[in-house]
């Protein structure tokens, strides 16, 4: 099924890969994925490898993303990285509000919204992560949780900024656990999120926003997930650390969109 929206496959390397390991991985990926035009490909290395990976990606069809950034532009924020510093390294995308940031760094939706605004001010495209925990799902609160996260993480974005923003639906119970949402569960959540976007913006805008699925995406389940009408690609953690797995996921995405 051909979708209006470009599929995007993004690899979130998390706190993995020294510079040497990052370069080895990215060199394999630039060769293996050189043929790809139909899918947008993004890799998100740790901050320490961004500069070297940026150079290795020059002239390739793979875009660079970061895993987080500060909401502030500069100043006394020890350990933080500003949007301008990412932009200087040819970073185009930035993951915001990942559940690991929410869980281990107590990041709330309001903070994600401030970061999203700072990202757009520096011409970076945010990938905003939302998703419910298992207990929230089991208590029947999935929709309420997603609606709140989407609404509050997008506060202040204009329509133009919204179409340059991706959302990643990442059920927390599926991240790094080997448990994947079924294609039906993913579609249900993605359609719900798109409905929230209609209420926040309008139908035409909501139709243009890419919503990725994330949570134990593997070559074995990527095709079915991405065949769903509202699933516009994947945010891939563990499987993005292996060139062959990531390449297979990208190839599966191409097949679902022809
Ligand atoms: C992620 O952390 O964004 C993710 C989806 O991880 P994994 O694919 O390993 O579940």
PDB file of N, CA, C and O and ligand atoms in Angstrom, residues 12 14 95 98-100 129 170 174-178 213-218 235-239, ligand 1:
ATOM      1  N   UNK A  12      17.905   4.366  17.053  1.00  0.00           N
ATOM      2  CA  UNK A  12      18.282   5.002  18.315  1.00  0.00           C
ATOM      3  C   UNK A  12      19.345   4.121  18.968  1.00  0.00           C
ATOM      4  O   UNK A  12      19.024   3.078  19.524  1.00  0.00           O
ATOM      5  N   UNK A  14      21.112   4.680  21.514  1.00  0.00           N
ATOM      6  CA  UNK A  14      21.161   4.850  22.978  1.00  0.00           C
ATOM      7  C   UNK A  14      22.621   5.012  23.436  1.00  0.00           C
ATOM      8  O   UNK A  14      23.432   5.560  22.698  1.00  0.00           O
ATOM      9  N   UNK A  95      15.582  13.178  18.915  1.00  0.00           N
ATOM     10  CA  UNK A  95      14.581  12.424  19.685  1.00  0.00           C
ATOM     11  C   UNK A  95      14.307  13.205  20.976  1.00  0.00           C
ATOM     12  O   UNK A  95      15.244  13.608  21.665  1.00  0.00           O
ATOM     13  N   UNK A  98      11.920  10.588  25.030  1.00  0.00           N
ATOM     14  CA  UNK A  98      11.996   9.121  25.041  1.00  0.00           C
ATOM     15  C   UNK A  98      11.628   8.628  26.443  1.00  0.00           C
ATOM     16  O   UNK A  98      11.928   9.285  27.438  1.00  0.00           O
ATOM     17  N   UNK A  99      11.021   7.460  26.505  1.00  0.00           N
ATOM     18  CA  UNK A  99      10.553   6.984  27.820  1.00  0.00           C
ATOM     19  C   UNK A  99      11.718   6.817  28.790  1.00  0.00           C
ATOM     20  O   UNK A  99      11.533   6.931  30.008  1.00  0.00           O
ATOM     21  N   UNK A 100      12.930   6.559  28.263  1.00  0.00           N
ATOM     22  CA  UNK A 100      14.072   6.434  29.176  1.00  0.00           C
ATOM     23  C   UNK A 100      14.461   7.800  29.754  1.00  0.00           C
ATOM     24  O   UNK A 100      14.934   7.886  30.885  1.00  0.00           O
ATOM     25  N   UNK A 129       8.519  11.258  21.471  1.00  0.00           N
ATOM     26  CA  UNK A 129       8.090   9.911  21.867  1.00  0.00           C
ATOM     27  C   UNK A 129       6.950   9.988  22.883  1.00  0.00           C
ATOM     28  O   UNK A 129       7.011  10.771  23.839  1.00  0.00           O
ATOM     29  N   UNK A 170       5.681   4.696  21.257  1.00  0.00           N
ATOM     30  CA  UNK A 170       6.524   3.655  21.831  1.00  0.00           C
ATOM     31  C   UNK A 170       5.898   3.171  23.139  1.00  0.00           C
ATOM     32  O   UNK A 170       6.151   3.765  24.206  1.00  0.00           O
ATOM     33  N   UNK A 174       6.948  -2.328  25.534  1.00  0.00           N
ATOM     34  CA  UNK A 174       7.523  -3.000  24.365  1.00  0.00           C
ATOM     35  C   UNK A 174       8.967  -2.597  24.109  1.00  0.00           C
ATOM     36  O   UNK A 174       9.626  -3.154  23.242  1.00  0.00           O
ATOM     37  N   UNK A 175       9.478  -1.629  24.880  1.00  0.00           N
ATOM     38  CA  UNK A 175      10.829  -1.120  24.596  1.00  0.00           C
ATOM     39  C   UNK A 175      11.875  -2.006  25.242  1.00  0.00           C
ATOM     40  O   UNK A 175      11.902  -2.164  26.467  1.00  0.00           O
ATOM     41  N   UNK A 176      12.695  -2.599  24.402  1.00  0.00           N
ATOM     42  CA  UNK A 176      13.805  -3.420  24.883  1.00  0.00           C
ATOM     43  C   UNK A 176      13.372  -4.691  25.580  1.00  0.00           C
ATOM     44  O   UNK A 176      14.183  -5.352  26.231  1.00  0.00           O
ATOM     45  N   UNK A 177      12.101  -5.065  25.464  1.00  0.00           N
ATOM     46  CA  UNK A 177      11.596  -6.226  26.185  1.00  0.00           C
ATOM     47  C   UNK A 177      11.420  -7.440  25.285  1.00  0.00           C
ATOM     48  O   UNK A 177      11.175  -8.535  25.768  1.00  0.00           O
ATOM     49  N   UNK A 178      11.493  -7.220  23.961  1.00  0.00           N
ATOM     50  CA  UNK A 178      11.197  -8.320  23.030  1.00  0.00           C
ATOM     51  C   UNK A 178       9.705  -8.478  22.809  1.00  0.00           C
ATOM     52  O   UNK A 178       9.271  -9.255  21.968  1.00  0.00           O
ATOM     53  N   UNK A 213       6.363   3.772  14.782  1.00  0.00           N
ATOM     54  CA  UNK A 213       6.170   2.821  15.884  1.00  0.00           C
ATOM     55  C   UNK A 213       7.543   2.474  16.452  1.00  0.00           C
ATOM     56  O   UNK A 213       8.508   2.287  15.685  1.00  0.00           O
ATOM     57  N   UNK A 214       7.644   2.341  17.753  1.00  0.00           N
ATOM     58  CA  UNK A 214       8.886   1.878  18.379  1.00  0.00           C
ATOM     59  C   UNK A 214       8.588   0.907  19.500  1.00  0.00           C
ATOM     60  O   UNK A 214       7.631   1.090  20.260  1.00  0.00           O
ATOM     61  N   UNK A 215       9.410  -0.113  19.605  1.00  0.00           N
ATOM     62  CA  UNK A 215       9.239  -1.110  20.672  1.00  0.00           C
ATOM     63  C   UNK A 215       9.524  -2.486  20.122  1.00  0.00           C
ATOM     64  O   UNK A 215       8.650  -3.108  19.527  1.00  0.00           O
ATOM     65  N   UNK A 216      10.803  -2.916  20.275  1.00  0.00           N
ATOM     66  CA  UNK A 216      11.217  -4.252  19.837  1.00  0.00           C
ATOM     67  C   UNK A 216      10.916  -4.529  18.365  1.00  0.00           C
ATOM     68  O   UNK A 216      10.500  -5.627  18.007  1.00  0.00           O
ATOM     69  N   UNK A 217      11.139  -3.517  17.529  1.00  0.00           N
ATOM     70  CA  UNK A 217      11.009  -3.749  16.077  1.00  0.00           C
ATOM     71  C   UNK A 217      12.204  -4.578  15.621  1.00  0.00           C
ATOM     72  O   UNK A 217      13.345  -4.311  15.984  1.00  0.00           O
ATOM     73  N   UNK A 218      11.912  -5.612  14.848  1.00  0.00           N
ATOM     74  CA  UNK A 218      12.912  -6.535  14.325  1.00  0.00           C
ATOM     75  C   UNK A 218      12.614  -6.787  12.856  1.00  0.00           C
ATOM     76  O   UNK A 218      11.486  -6.543  12.408  1.00  0.00           O
ATOM     77  N   UNK A 235      10.971   3.618  14.970  1.00  0.00           N
ATOM     78  CA  UNK A 235      12.109   4.053  15.771  1.00  0.00           C
ATOM     79  C   UNK A 235      12.663   2.768  16.386  1.00  0.00           C
ATOM     80  O   UNK A 235      11.964   2.088  17.150  1.00  0.00           O
ATOM     81  N   UNK A 236      13.880   2.434  16.011  1.00  0.00           N
ATOM     82  CA  UNK A 236      14.430   1.113  16.316  1.00  0.00           C
ATOM     83  C   UNK A 236      15.572   1.254  17.306  1.00  0.00           C
ATOM     84  O   UNK A 236      16.510   2.016  17.058  1.00  0.00           O
ATOM     85  N   UNK A 237      15.493   0.547  18.417  1.00  0.00           N
ATOM     86  CA  UNK A 237      16.573   0.584  19.395  1.00  0.00           C
ATOM     87  C   UNK A 237      17.555  -0.546  19.137  1.00  0.00           C
ATOM     88  O   UNK A 237      18.423  -0.470  18.265  1.00  0.00           O
ATOM     89  N   UNK A 238      17.403  -1.647  19.864  1.00  0.00           N
ATOM     90  CA  UNK A 238      18.366  -2.756  19.826  1.00  0.00           C
ATOM     91  C   UNK A 238      18.749  -3.200  18.417  1.00  0.00           C
ATOM     92  O   UNK A 238      19.941  -3.378  18.116  1.00  0.00           O
ATOM     93  N   UNK A 239      17.764  -3.367  17.553  1.00  0.00           N
ATOM     94  CA  UNK A 239      18.054  -3.910  16.214  1.00  0.00           C
ATOM     95  C   UNK A 239      18.778  -2.906  15.323  1.00  0.00           C
ATOM     96  O   UNK A 239      19.260  -3.273  14.250  1.00  0.00           O
TER      97      UNK A 239
HETATM   98  C1  LIG B   1      13.667   2.633  21.619  1.00  0.00           C
HETATM   99  O1  LIG B   1      14.347   2.725  22.615  1.00  0.00           O
HETATM  100  O2  LIG B   1      13.316   3.670  21.019  1.00  0.00           O
HETATM  101  C2  LIG B   1      13.298   1.307  21.187  1.00  0.00           C
HETATM  102  C3  LIG B   1      12.245   1.199  20.450  1.00  0.00           C
HETATM  103  O3  LIG B   1      14.067   0.246  21.631  1.00  0.00           O
HETATM  104  P1  LIG B   1      13.942  -1.286  21.204  1.00  0.00           P
HETATM  105  O4  LIG B   1      13.779  -1.329  19.712  1.00  0.00           O
HETATM  106  O5  LIG B   1      15.216  -1.925  21.651  1.00  0.00           O
HETATM  107  O6  LIG B   1      12.739  -1.830  21.890  1.00  0.00           O
END
